[in-house]
Amino acid sequence: MKQSQLFAKARREAPADEVSKNAQLLIRAGYVHKEMAGVYSYLPLGKRVLEKIERIVREEMDAIGGQEIRMATLHPSEPWKQTGAWDKVDVVFKINSRTEKEYTIGQSEEEIVTPIAQEYVNSYRDLPLAVYQIGQKYRDELRAKSGIMRGREFTMKDMYSFHETQEDFDRFYEGAKQAYLRVYRRVGLVAKATEASGGSFTNKLSYEFMVLTDAGEDDILYCSECPYCVNVEISDQKEGDACTRCGKGTLSRAKASEVGNIFDLGTKYPTDFSFTYKDRAGKDQKPIMGCFGIGITRLMGVVVETFADDKGIVWPEGVAPFAAHLVSLGKPSDDVSKLASGFYTELLEKGIEVLYDDRDLRPGEKFAESDLLGIPKRIVVGKDATGSGVFELVDRKTGTVEKIERDELIARFARHG
Amino acid sequence: MKQSQLFAKARREAPADEVSKNAQLLIRAGYVHKEMAGVYSYLPLGKRVLEKIERIVREEMDAIGGQEIRMATLHPSEPWKQTGAWDKVDVVFKINSRTEKEYTIGQSEEEIVTPIAQEYVNSYRDLPLAVYQIGQKYRDELRAKSGIMRGREFTMKDMYSFHETQEDFDRFYEGAKQAYLRVYRRVGLVAKATEASGGSFTNKLSYEFMVLTDAGEDDILYCSECPYCVNVEISDQKEGDACTRCGKGTLSRAKASEVGNIFDLGTKYPTDFSFTYKDRAGKDQKPIMGCFGIGITRLMGVVVETFADDKGIVWPEGVAPFAAHLVSLGKPSDDVSKLASGFYTELLEKGIEVLYDDRDLRPGEKFAESDLLGIPKRIVVGKDATGSGVFELVDRKTGTVEKIERDELIARFARHG
């Protein structure tokens, strides 16, 4: 894409009403537009990042047998009253309509997915079942000041699974845990599966997936030797204690940010909806249910918080809006511009995702904006390139500069997809 | 996909509480699940159809220069009060929150997109601009009984454009009209651009795109010779009159269903938000604005209504959830099943989208369900195929049966993508 045609331009100043680093940077760089506290629109660059994250999540959920659906977001109140959430969960929006009925907009979808599963699951032969969707969620938050990390509206992947036995549930739960860890790795983050309380959904334990970052709202204890990790909220251990799990390591304390959670819901929702199936002996049984969430917009915010430096955003390759930022230092229709434009076309032809800064601005201005946008690799086409055919490749994260010949440069991007 | 793994199964009876043909068929065939009147969830097959339609719409909007974004659906009330819609438009949902503020969920996005454009359009150099999104919309309808054709929640593509001059607007408007006609053609429909009133948005004329179908809620008059077409609501002509546009044809009257609309909004919204840019002479000017909508879920409903026959749904190739329905008549692990499974793998390897009915059911049951699902081509693998290598290919629409040799069959699907 040519940057001259991108309507959402970067700007110098941070918005005055925004306290979070993620939203400040994303607004300045033209990725998002703030509608109100906790509600953002995603402009072309922001939308590209969301799609990258969503594709990764979709692939990993498909790989463990999830079937994608698209559930309603406007819900009748009846199922929410049936589960007790209508009165119990304070972030549930309540909508009065012109009809006699009350509605809500979903903050989660157990109330919708359980009756759907109930319609199609009659026998043990129909189990296990895992369905998921990627869509908008809504929470009536009193305060919202973490930018896109905690919104009144946000995009979430929510998966729900139904099982015959606790063993089958445990097997799927472990598979989902591994799929989640793969998602975070592909997004560029290292997350820890952290034991936490089940919240209002369940009395059982649950896992929260935590990324160690100073921007985190949570505190965790983690072992130096084994994967053991626990939210301090539910632990009576403290920093320096020996790990009770492996007996070898010691516990460290750190700030962390939640980037997903998985819950064992037991049979709560099937009980609420009188949802039974015929087991192998022909007896009525309730399925065991799990819930598996990843906040897509939240994950984008955590990536920004985790990698940004004093010059701007730094995207990991897996979620960057473009693989390369081609910056021409030419003036309109001079030799440098012609060389850059030809190279842009060639990159497009090779299927390389490239943002092409074809604007007539000072180099300093272009470089500062390129740093702010955070595309992993910058290709600079200046005067010397016209003679030598050698371009400058700058790594956004490390600042490393390489001089690379045109064909080698293309080959390198083509290799990375 | 193997049909044994598809969780949403077809069922014999139509739902008792559903009067519209589109929802009756889509529910029976397992494409959608009804949450309440006017609100549906889309199950795996339904989601596939929506994605096909969305891809076509996206490609055509990109082709005329639209930039895709993802706007918030939870809106603050302030911009809606600023344009007057909060009090004037009766289908606007009003949400009381725990904060002091009132919110709505968008039934259109002029109130959000105009301030976004205002932020980035400062000069005539930033125009024209066209942005679009595909997302959920909400209308507080008193009654909703047209199935997925008129919902309280629905999926819509909405594009908004901003222009320097009326000439530039008219040029873009004509291009959008042609893009719309291409969308409908690719979806499998023939639509007419019909002159209509601008509704509550504008006093200017607008176009509605109408598909001739007996299920339509509108009545139109159209010329036998030229493209002239008008909603009877705004015409004082009648059937049999001579066409005043071309002077050659005569007017026929028909039932039709709206599948999109485009509005010249003039400067209403820029006026409401005091949105000006500097023109070529350095003077402040308001941009001229257009709005271009296509109801994605509605379009799916109209396709069902238009093509369904007494056996079930009939999908046009462009939007079918799968290109082929492979139906095995074998018993578990007999030669017929093995042949069918091998052929299924081969089709997948060639990138052909195929639903494979691998279930152990009677042929009559399988064929009835295949007819109900409406996939354009059915490949039947029976006993005779094991010897001859010749399969039966049945066209869903015409019922035509062909005997085709395996390689020729694959080549034929590969050609159609």
PDB file of N, CA, C and O in Angstrom, chain A residues 5 7 9 11 33 36 39 41-42 44 47 54 67-74 90 97-99 103 119-120 126 129 131 138 140 152-153, chain B residues 5 7 9 11 33 36 39 41-42 44 47 54 67-74 90 97-99 103 119-120 126 129 131 138 140 152-153:
ATOM      1  N   GLN A   5      -1.725   7.217   0.076  1.00  0.00           N
ATOM      2  CA  GLN A   5      -3.150   6.928  -0.048  1.00  0.00           C
ATOM      3  C   GLN A   5      -3.793   6.482   1.260  1.00  0.00           C
ATOM      4  O   GLN A   5      -5.016   6.360   1.355  1.00  0.00           O
ATOM      5  N   PHE A   7      -5.405   6.904   4.561  1.00  0.00           N
ATOM      6  CA  PHE A   7      -6.051   8.137   5.047  1.00  0.00           C
ATOM      7  C   PHE A   7      -5.690   8.478   6.487  1.00  0.00           C
ATOM      8  O   PHE A   7      -5.702   9.638   6.874  1.00  0.00           O
ATOM      9  N   LYS A   9      -3.299   9.297   9.082  1.00  0.00           N
ATOM     10  CA  LYS A   9      -1.906   9.723   9.146  1.00  0.00           C
ATOM     11  C   LYS A   9      -1.402   9.732  10.591  1.00  0.00           C
ATOM     12  O   LYS A   9      -2.170   9.940  11.524  1.00  0.00           O
ATOM     13  N   ARG A  11       0.566  11.318  13.785  1.00  0.00           N
ATOM     14  CA  ARG A  11       0.638  12.697  14.267  1.00  0.00           C
ATOM     15  C   ARG A  11       1.648  12.806  15.399  1.00  0.00           C
ATOM     16  O   ARG A  11       2.002  11.821  16.040  1.00  0.00           O
ATOM     17  N   HIS A  33      -8.757   4.845  16.485  1.00  0.00           N
ATOM     18  CA  HIS A  33      -9.413   6.115  16.768  1.00  0.00           C
ATOM     19  C   HIS A  33     -10.273   5.907  18.000  1.00  0.00           C
ATOM     20  O   HIS A  33     -11.012   4.925  18.095  1.00  0.00           O
ATOM     21  N   MET A  36     -14.730   6.643  22.767  1.00  0.00           N
ATOM     22  CA  MET A  36     -14.937   7.071  24.160  1.00  0.00           C
ATOM     23  C   MET A  36     -14.028   6.176  25.001  1.00  0.00           C
ATOM     24  O   MET A  36     -13.401   5.266  24.462  1.00  0.00           O
ATOM     25  N   VAL A  39     -13.582   2.356  24.218  1.00  0.00           N
ATOM     26  CA  VAL A  39     -14.167   2.011  22.906  1.00  0.00           C
ATOM     27  C   VAL A  39     -13.352   2.659  21.794  1.00  0.00           C
ATOM     28  O   VAL A  39     -13.209   3.885  21.759  1.00  0.00           O
ATOM     29  N   SER A  41     -12.192   2.537  17.436  1.00  0.00           N
ATOM     30  CA  SER A  41     -12.348   2.030  16.070  1.00  0.00           C
ATOM     31  C   SER A  41     -10.963   1.697  15.550  1.00  0.00           C
ATOM     32  O   SER A  41      -9.978   2.337  15.925  1.00  0.00           O
ATOM     33  N   TYR A  42     -10.893   0.699  14.675  1.00  0.00           N
ATOM     34  CA  TYR A  42      -9.610   0.252  14.132  1.00  0.00           C
ATOM     35  C   TYR A  42      -9.479   0.703  12.687  1.00  0.00           C
ATOM     36  O   TYR A  42     -10.290   0.346  11.839  1.00  0.00           O
ATOM     37  N   PRO A  44      -7.180   1.414   8.989  1.00  0.00           N
ATOM     38  CA  PRO A  44      -6.610   0.362   8.128  1.00  0.00           C
ATOM     39  C   PRO A  44      -5.404  -0.379   8.729  1.00  0.00           C
ATOM     40  O   PRO A  44      -5.349  -1.614   8.686  1.00  0.00           O
ATOM     41  N   LYS A  47      -6.566  -2.532  11.739  1.00  0.00           N
ATOM     42  CA  LYS A  47      -7.349  -3.665  11.280  1.00  0.00           C
ATOM     43  C   LYS A  47      -6.442  -4.769  10.738  1.00  0.00           C
ATOM     44  O   LYS A  47      -6.696  -5.960  10.940  1.00  0.00           O
ATOM     45  N   GLU A  54      -5.934 -12.661  14.467  1.00  0.00           N
ATOM     46  CA  GLU A  54      -7.103 -13.538  14.312  1.00  0.00           C
ATOM     47  C   GLU A  54      -6.776 -14.773  13.474  1.00  0.00           C
ATOM     48  O   GLU A  54      -7.265 -15.867  13.754  1.00  0.00           O
ATOM     49  N   GLN A  67     -14.816 -25.790  15.772  1.00  0.00           N
ATOM     50  CA  GLN A  67     -15.617 -25.436  14.599  1.00  0.00           C
ATOM     51  C   GLN A  67     -16.053 -23.992  14.758  1.00  0.00           C
ATOM     52  O   GLN A  67     -16.676 -23.627  15.750  1.00  0.00           O
ATOM     53  N   GLU A  68     -15.725 -23.165  13.740  1.00  0.00           N
ATOM     54  CA  GLU A  68     -16.018 -21.741  13.878  1.00  0.00           C
ATOM     55  C   GLU A  68     -17.474 -21.434  13.533  1.00  0.00           C
ATOM     56  O   GLU A  68     -17.999 -21.918  12.540  1.00  0.00           O
ATOM     57  N   ILE A  69     -18.092 -20.627  14.376  1.00  0.00           N
ATOM     58  CA  ILE A  69     -19.458 -20.165  14.141  1.00  0.00           C
ATOM     59  C   ILE A  69     -19.492 -18.656  14.376  1.00  0.00           C
ATOM     60  O   ILE A  69     -18.462 -18.052  14.679  1.00  0.00           O
ATOM     61  N   ARG A  70     -20.653 -18.040  14.186  1.00  0.00           N
ATOM     62  CA  ARG A  70     -20.771 -16.602  14.457  1.00  0.00           C
ATOM     63  C   ARG A  70     -22.059 -16.396  15.231  1.00  0.00           C
ATOM     64  O   ARG A  70     -23.132 -16.388  14.663  1.00  0.00           O
ATOM     65  N   MET A  71     -21.923 -16.255  16.547  1.00  0.00           N
ATOM     66  CA  MET A  71     -23.110 -16.161  17.385  1.00  0.00           C
ATOM     67  C   MET A  71     -23.639 -14.738  17.422  1.00  0.00           C
ATOM     68  O   MET A  71     -22.907 -13.777  17.200  1.00  0.00           O
ATOM     69  N   ALA A  72     -24.922 -14.628  17.730  1.00  0.00           N
ATOM     70  CA  ALA A  72     -25.550 -13.325  17.909  1.00  0.00           C
ATOM     71  C   ALA A  72     -24.843 -12.564  19.025  1.00  0.00           C
ATOM     72  O   ALA A  72     -24.338 -13.165  19.971  1.00  0.00           O
ATOM     73  N   THR A  73     -24.816 -11.231  18.916  1.00  0.00           N
ATOM     74  CA  THR A  73     -24.277 -10.411  20.009  1.00  0.00           C
ATOM     75  C   THR A  73     -25.408  -9.700  20.758  1.00  0.00           C
ATOM     76  O   THR A  73     -25.221  -9.274  21.882  1.00  0.00           O
ATOM     77  N   LEU A  74     -26.566  -9.529  20.102  1.00  0.00           N
ATOM     78  CA  LEU A  74     -27.754  -8.996  20.776  1.00  0.00           C
ATOM     79  C   LEU A  74     -28.526 -10.193  21.328  1.00  0.00           C
ATOM     80  O   LEU A  74     -28.943 -11.060  20.566  1.00  0.00           O
ATOM     81  N   ASP A  90     -22.155  -7.703  37.221  1.00  0.00           N
ATOM     82  CA  ASP A  90     -22.448  -6.271  37.169  1.00  0.00           C
ATOM     83  C   ASP A  90     -22.068  -5.602  35.842  1.00  0.00           C
ATOM     84  O   ASP A  90     -22.511  -4.501  35.566  1.00  0.00           O
ATOM     85  N   SER A  97     -36.037  -2.090  25.119  1.00  0.00           N
ATOM     86  CA  SER A  97     -36.379  -1.896  23.718  1.00  0.00           C
ATOM     87  C   SER A  97     -37.807  -1.387  23.603  1.00  0.00           C
ATOM     88  O   SER A  97     -38.522  -1.284  24.598  1.00  0.00           O
ATOM     89  N   ARG A  98     -38.202  -1.083  22.378  1.00  0.00           N
ATOM     90  CA  ARG A  98     -39.575  -0.640  22.126  1.00  0.00           C
ATOM     91  C   ARG A  98     -40.555  -1.792  22.259  1.00  0.00           C
ATOM     92  O   ARG A  98     -41.751  -1.587  22.388  1.00  0.00           O
ATOM     93  N   THR A  99     -40.040  -3.034  22.189  1.00  0.00           N
ATOM     94  CA  THR A  99     -40.911  -4.181  22.440  1.00  0.00           C
ATOM     95  C   THR A  99     -41.032  -4.334  23.950  1.00  0.00           C
ATOM     96  O   THR A  99     -40.438  -3.583  24.710  1.00  0.00           O
ATOM     97  N   TYR A 103     -33.137  -6.796  26.470  1.00  0.00           N
ATOM     98  CA  TYR A 103     -32.030  -7.451  25.772  1.00  0.00           C
ATOM     99  C   TYR A 103     -30.714  -7.149  26.487  1.00  0.00           C
ATOM    100  O   TYR A 103     -30.614  -6.235  27.292  1.00  0.00           O
ATOM    101  N   GLU A 119     -29.338 -28.262  21.309  1.00  0.00           N
ATOM    102  CA  GLU A 119     -30.173 -28.583  20.151  1.00  0.00           C
ATOM    103  C   GLU A 119     -29.582 -29.714  19.324  1.00  0.00           C
ATOM    104  O   GLU A 119     -30.309 -30.493  18.722  1.00  0.00           O
ATOM    105  N   TYR A 120     -28.248 -29.808  19.289  1.00  0.00           N
ATOM    106  CA  TYR A 120     -27.621 -30.759  18.372  1.00  0.00           C
ATOM    107  C   TYR A 120     -26.947 -31.939  19.064  1.00  0.00           C
ATOM    108  O   TYR A 120     -26.524 -32.878  18.407  1.00  0.00           O
ATOM    109  N   ASP A 126     -22.391 -37.594  19.810  1.00  0.00           N
ATOM    110  CA  ASP A 126     -22.246 -36.201  19.367  1.00  0.00           C
ATOM    111  C   ASP A 126     -21.160 -35.460  20.148  1.00  0.00           C
ATOM    112  O   ASP A 126     -20.929 -34.267  19.925  1.00  0.00           O
ATOM    113  N   LEU A 129     -17.539 -31.894  21.578  1.00  0.00           N
ATOM    114  CA  LEU A 129     -17.865 -30.819  20.649  1.00  0.00           C
ATOM    115  C   LEU A 129     -17.142 -29.553  21.114  1.00  0.00           C
ATOM    116  O   LEU A 129     -17.166 -29.242  22.303  1.00  0.00           O
ATOM    117  N   VAL A 131     -16.867 -25.511  19.813  1.00  0.00           N
ATOM    118  CA  VAL A 131     -17.192 -24.455  18.855  1.00  0.00           C
ATOM    119  C   VAL A 131     -16.563 -23.152  19.330  1.00  0.00           C
ATOM    120  O   VAL A 131     -16.366 -22.936  20.525  1.00  0.00           O
ATOM    121  N   TYR A 138     -18.968  -7.008  25.124  1.00  0.00           N
ATOM    122  CA  TYR A 138     -19.308  -5.727  25.747  1.00  0.00           C
ATOM    123  C   TYR A 138     -19.356  -5.872  27.259  1.00  0.00           C
ATOM    124  O   TYR A 138     -19.923  -6.839  27.757  1.00  0.00           O
ATOM    125  N   ASP A 140     -20.072  -3.426  30.793  1.00  0.00           N
ATOM    126  CA  ASP A 140     -20.449  -2.128  31.348  1.00  0.00           C
ATOM    127  C   ASP A 140     -19.473  -1.770  32.471  1.00  0.00           C
ATOM    128  O   ASP A 140     -19.810  -1.835  33.655  1.00  0.00           O
ATOM    129  N   ARG A 152     -14.808  -1.342  27.066  1.00  0.00           N
ATOM    130  CA  ARG A 152     -16.258  -1.548  27.158  1.00  0.00           C
ATOM    131  C   ARG A 152     -16.722  -2.361  25.960  1.00  0.00           C
ATOM    132  O   ARG A 152     -17.688  -3.083  26.027  1.00  0.00           O
ATOM    133  N   GLU A 153     -16.010  -2.206  24.828  1.00  0.00           N
ATOM    134  CA  GLU A 153     -16.209  -3.072  23.669  1.00  0.00           C
ATOM    135  C   GLU A 153     -14.845  -3.633  23.298  1.00  0.00           C
ATOM    136  O   GLU A 153     -13.858  -2.892  23.281  1.00  0.00           O
TER     137      GLU A 153
ATOM    138  N   GLN B   5     -18.625 -35.055  11.222  1.00  0.00           N
ATOM    139  CA  GLN B   5     -18.032 -34.187  12.241  1.00  0.00           C
ATOM    140  C   GLN B   5     -18.724 -32.837  12.372  1.00  0.00           C
ATOM    141  O   GLN B   5     -18.464 -32.071  13.296  1.00  0.00           O
ATOM    142  N   PHE B   7     -21.265 -30.432  13.536  1.00  0.00           N
ATOM    143  CA  PHE B   7     -22.149 -30.625  14.690  1.00  0.00           C
ATOM    144  C   PHE B   7     -23.597 -30.229  14.414  1.00  0.00           C
ATOM    145  O   PHE B   7     -24.522 -30.750  15.027  1.00  0.00           O
ATOM    146  N   LYS B   9     -26.720 -30.540  12.627  1.00  0.00           N
ATOM    147  CA  LYS B   9     -27.334 -31.514  11.728  1.00  0.00           C
ATOM    148  C   LYS B   9     -28.645 -30.976  11.152  1.00  0.00           C
ATOM    149  O   LYS B   9     -29.334 -30.184  11.789  1.00  0.00           O
ATOM    150  N   ARG B  11     -32.575 -31.229  10.024  1.00  0.00           N
ATOM    151  CA  ARG B  11     -33.709 -31.881  10.679  1.00  0.00           C
ATOM    152  C   ARG B  11     -34.938 -31.847   9.774  1.00  0.00           C
ATOM    153  O   ARG B  11     -35.021 -31.046   8.847  1.00  0.00           O
ATOM    154  N   HIS B  33     -29.177 -20.681  13.718  1.00  0.00           N
ATOM    155  CA  HIS B  33     -29.913 -21.000  14.944  1.00  0.00           C
ATOM    156  C   HIS B  33     -30.611 -19.717  15.386  1.00  0.00           C
ATOM    157  O   HIS B  33     -30.001 -18.659  15.434  1.00  0.00           O
ATOM    158  N   MET B  36     -33.833 -15.195  18.892  1.00  0.00           N
ATOM    159  CA  MET B  36     -35.163 -14.593  19.136  1.00  0.00           C
ATOM    160  C   MET B  36     -35.587 -14.027  17.795  1.00  0.00           C
ATOM    161  O   MET B  36     -34.800 -14.066  16.839  1.00  0.00           O
ATOM    162  N   VAL B  39     -33.074 -12.245  15.377  1.00  0.00           N
ATOM    163  CA  VAL B  39     -31.684 -12.446  15.808  1.00  0.00           C
ATOM    164  C   VAL B  39     -31.300 -13.914  15.636  1.00  0.00           C
ATOM    165  O   VAL B  39     -31.937 -14.804  16.207  1.00  0.00           O
ATOM    166  N   SER B  41     -27.930 -16.873  15.138  1.00  0.00           N
ATOM    167  CA  SER B  41     -26.513 -17.234  15.138  1.00  0.00           C
ATOM    168  C   SER B  41     -26.245 -18.033  13.877  1.00  0.00           C
ATOM    169  O   SER B  41     -27.129 -18.745  13.384  1.00  0.00           O
ATOM    170  N   TYR B  42     -25.023 -17.913  13.363  1.00  0.00           N
ATOM    171  CA  TYR B  42     -24.648 -18.596  12.126  1.00  0.00           C
ATOM    172  C   TYR B  42     -23.742 -19.767  12.449  1.00  0.00           C
ATOM    173  O   TYR B  42     -22.660 -19.591  12.997  1.00  0.00           O
ATOM    174  N   PRO B  44     -21.628 -23.483  11.392  1.00  0.00           N
ATOM    175  CA  PRO B  44     -20.507 -23.587  10.436  1.00  0.00           C
ATOM    176  C   PRO B  44     -20.890 -23.395   8.962  1.00  0.00           C
ATOM    177  O   PRO B  44     -20.217 -22.651   8.239  1.00  0.00           O
ATOM    178  N   LYS B  47     -21.943 -19.738   8.367  1.00  0.00           N
ATOM    179  CA  LYS B  47     -20.796 -18.845   8.417  1.00  0.00           C
ATOM    180  C   LYS B  47     -20.000 -18.906   7.104  1.00  0.00           C
ATOM    181  O   LYS B  47     -19.484 -17.896   6.630  1.00  0.00           O
ATOM    182  N   GLU B  54     -19.058 -12.007   1.840  1.00  0.00           N
ATOM    183  CA  GLU B  54     -18.197 -10.925   2.327  1.00  0.00           C
ATOM    184  C   GLU B  54     -16.949 -10.768   1.464  1.00  0.00           C
ATOM    185  O   GLU B  54     -16.483  -9.654   1.221  1.00  0.00           O
ATOM    186  N   GLN B  67     -11.191   1.814   1.609  1.00  0.00           N
ATOM    187  CA  GLN B  67     -10.215   1.348   2.608  1.00  0.00           C
ATOM    188  C   GLN B  67     -11.007   0.720   3.751  1.00  0.00           C
ATOM    189  O   GLN B  67     -11.859   1.363   4.346  1.00  0.00           O
ATOM    190  N   GLU B  68     -10.674  -0.537   4.065  1.00  0.00           N
ATOM    191  CA  GLU B  68     -11.465  -1.240   5.087  1.00  0.00           C
ATOM    192  C   GLU B  68     -11.000  -0.873   6.486  1.00  0.00           C
ATOM    193  O   GLU B  68      -9.808  -0.844   6.776  1.00  0.00           O
ATOM    194  N   ILE B  69     -11.953  -0.595   7.344  1.00  0.00           N
ATOM    195  CA  ILE B  69     -11.684  -0.312   8.749  1.00  0.00           C
ATOM    196  C   ILE B  69     -12.660  -1.140   9.590  1.00  0.00           C
ATOM    197  O   ILE B  69     -13.470  -1.888   9.055  1.00  0.00           O
ATOM    198  N   ARG B  70     -12.544  -1.033  10.918  1.00  0.00           N
ATOM    199  CA  ARG B  70     -13.482  -1.749  11.783  1.00  0.00           C
ATOM    200  C   ARG B  70     -13.916  -0.778  12.864  1.00  0.00           C
ATOM    201  O   ARG B  70     -13.191  -0.552  13.824  1.00  0.00           O
ATOM    202  N   MET B  71     -15.103  -0.199  12.680  1.00  0.00           N
ATOM    203  CA  MET B  71     -15.546   0.820  13.617  1.00  0.00           C
ATOM    204  C   MET B  71     -16.202   0.204  14.838  1.00  0.00           C
ATOM    205  O   MET B  71     -16.698  -0.918  14.806  1.00  0.00           O
ATOM    206  N   ALA B  72     -16.204   0.986  15.915  1.00  0.00           N
ATOM    207  CA  ALA B  72     -16.886   0.568  17.138  1.00  0.00           C
ATOM    208  C   ALA B  72     -18.361   0.338  16.848  1.00  0.00           C
ATOM    209  O   ALA B  72     -18.943   0.994  15.986  1.00  0.00           O
ATOM    210  N   THR B  73     -18.970  -0.607  17.583  1.00  0.00           N
ATOM    211  CA  THR B  73     -20.421  -0.802  17.468  1.00  0.00           C
ATOM    212  C   THR B  73     -21.141  -0.262  18.703  1.00  0.00           C
ATOM    213  O   THR B  73     -22.324   0.017  18.652  1.00  0.00           O
ATOM    214  N   LEU B  74     -20.416  -0.127  19.828  1.00  0.00           N
ATOM    215  CA  LEU B  74     -20.972   0.520  21.022  1.00  0.00           C
ATOM    216  C   LEU B  74     -20.624   2.008  20.916  1.00  0.00           C
ATOM    217  O   LEU B  74     -19.445   2.364  20.881  1.00  0.00           O
ATOM    218  N   ASP B  90     -36.472   5.989  15.217  1.00  0.00           N
ATOM    219  CA  ASP B  90     -37.119   5.176  16.268  1.00  0.00           C
ATOM    220  C   ASP B  90     -36.454   3.816  16.487  1.00  0.00           C
ATOM    221  O   ASP B  90     -36.686   3.181  17.506  1.00  0.00           O
ATOM    222  N   SER B  97     -26.159   2.812  31.176  1.00  0.00           N
ATOM    223  CA  SER B  97     -25.037   2.072  31.732  1.00  0.00           C
ATOM    224  C   SER B  97     -24.867   2.428  33.203  1.00  0.00           C
ATOM    225  O   SER B  97     -25.553   3.293  33.732  1.00  0.00           O
ATOM    226  N   ARG B  98     -23.933   1.750  33.839  1.00  0.00           N
ATOM    227  CA  ARG B  98     -23.627   2.035  35.247  1.00  0.00           C
ATOM    228  C   ARG B  98     -22.904   3.380  35.387  1.00  0.00           C
ATOM    229  O   ARG B  98     -22.820   3.932  36.473  1.00  0.00           O
ATOM    230  N   THR B  99     -22.311   3.842  34.289  1.00  0.00           N
ATOM    231  CA  THR B  99     -21.712   5.180  34.322  1.00  0.00           C
ATOM    232  C   THR B  99     -22.850   6.180  34.169  1.00  0.00           C
ATOM    233  O   THR B  99     -24.004   5.812  34.025  1.00  0.00           O
ATOM    234  N   TYR B 103     -25.513   5.073  25.995  1.00  0.00           N
ATOM    235  CA  TYR B 103     -24.862   4.540  24.807  1.00  0.00           C
ATOM    236  C   TYR B 103     -25.906   4.065  23.816  1.00  0.00           C
ATOM    237  O   TYR B 103     -27.076   3.886  24.155  1.00  0.00           O
ATOM    238  N   GLU B 119     -11.001  14.043  11.473  1.00  0.00           N
ATOM    239  CA  GLU B 119      -9.680  14.039  12.113  1.00  0.00           C
ATOM    240  C   GLU B 119      -8.556  13.996  11.083  1.00  0.00           C
ATOM    241  O   GLU B 119      -7.474  14.532  11.324  1.00  0.00           O
ATOM    242  N   TYR B 120      -8.786  13.347   9.962  1.00  0.00           N
ATOM    243  CA  TYR B 120      -7.686  13.130   9.015  1.00  0.00           C
ATOM    244  C   TYR B 120      -7.803  13.920   7.720  1.00  0.00           C
ATOM    245  O   TYR B 120      -6.859  13.943   6.938  1.00  0.00           O
ATOM    246  N   ASP B 126      -6.550  15.596   0.735  1.00  0.00           N
ATOM    247  CA  ASP B 126      -6.952  14.371   1.439  1.00  0.00           C
ATOM    248  C   ASP B 126      -8.238  13.767   0.866  1.00  0.00           C
ATOM    249  O   ASP B 126      -8.737  12.756   1.379  1.00  0.00           O
ATOM    250  N   LEU B 129     -12.116  10.398  -0.282  1.00  0.00           N
ATOM    251  CA  LEU B 129     -11.838   9.358   0.703  1.00  0.00           C
ATOM    252  C   LEU B 129     -13.051   8.433   0.766  1.00  0.00           C
ATOM    253  O   LEU B 129     -14.186   8.909   0.816  1.00  0.00           O
ATOM    254  N   VAL B 131     -14.165   4.944   2.957  1.00  0.00           N
ATOM    255  CA  VAL B 131     -13.856   3.898   3.939  1.00  0.00           C
ATOM    256  C   VAL B 131     -15.080   3.008   4.089  1.00  0.00           C
ATOM    257  O   VAL B 131     -16.212   3.445   3.905  1.00  0.00           O
ATOM    258  N   TYR B 138     -27.652  -2.891  14.431  1.00  0.00           N
ATOM    259  CA  TYR B 138     -28.752  -3.197  15.339  1.00  0.00           C
ATOM    260  C   TYR B 138     -29.908  -2.232  15.115  1.00  0.00           C
ATOM    261  O   TYR B 138     -29.687  -1.019  14.987  1.00  0.00           O
ATOM    262  N   ASP B 140     -33.924  -1.447  16.661  1.00  0.00           N
ATOM    263  CA  ASP B 140     -34.965  -1.788  17.636  1.00  0.00           C
ATOM    264  C   ASP B 140     -36.308  -1.905  16.913  1.00  0.00           C
ATOM    265  O   ASP B 140     -37.172  -1.035  17.004  1.00  0.00           O
ATOM    266  N   ARG B 152     -33.194  -7.631  13.949  1.00  0.00           N
ATOM    267  CA  ARG B 152     -32.825  -6.697  15.018  1.00  0.00           C
ATOM    268  C   ARG B 152     -31.305  -6.596  15.089  1.00  0.00           C
ATOM    269  O   ARG B 152     -30.752  -5.590  15.479  1.00  0.00           O
ATOM    270  N   GLU B 153     -30.639  -7.692  14.739  1.00  0.00           N
ATOM    271  CA  GLU B 153     -29.173  -7.681  14.549  1.00  0.00           C
ATOM    272  C   GLU B 153     -28.908  -8.236  13.160  1.00  0.00           C
ATOM    273  O   GLU B 153     -29.510  -9.243  12.766  1.00  0.00           O
TER     274      GLU B 153
END
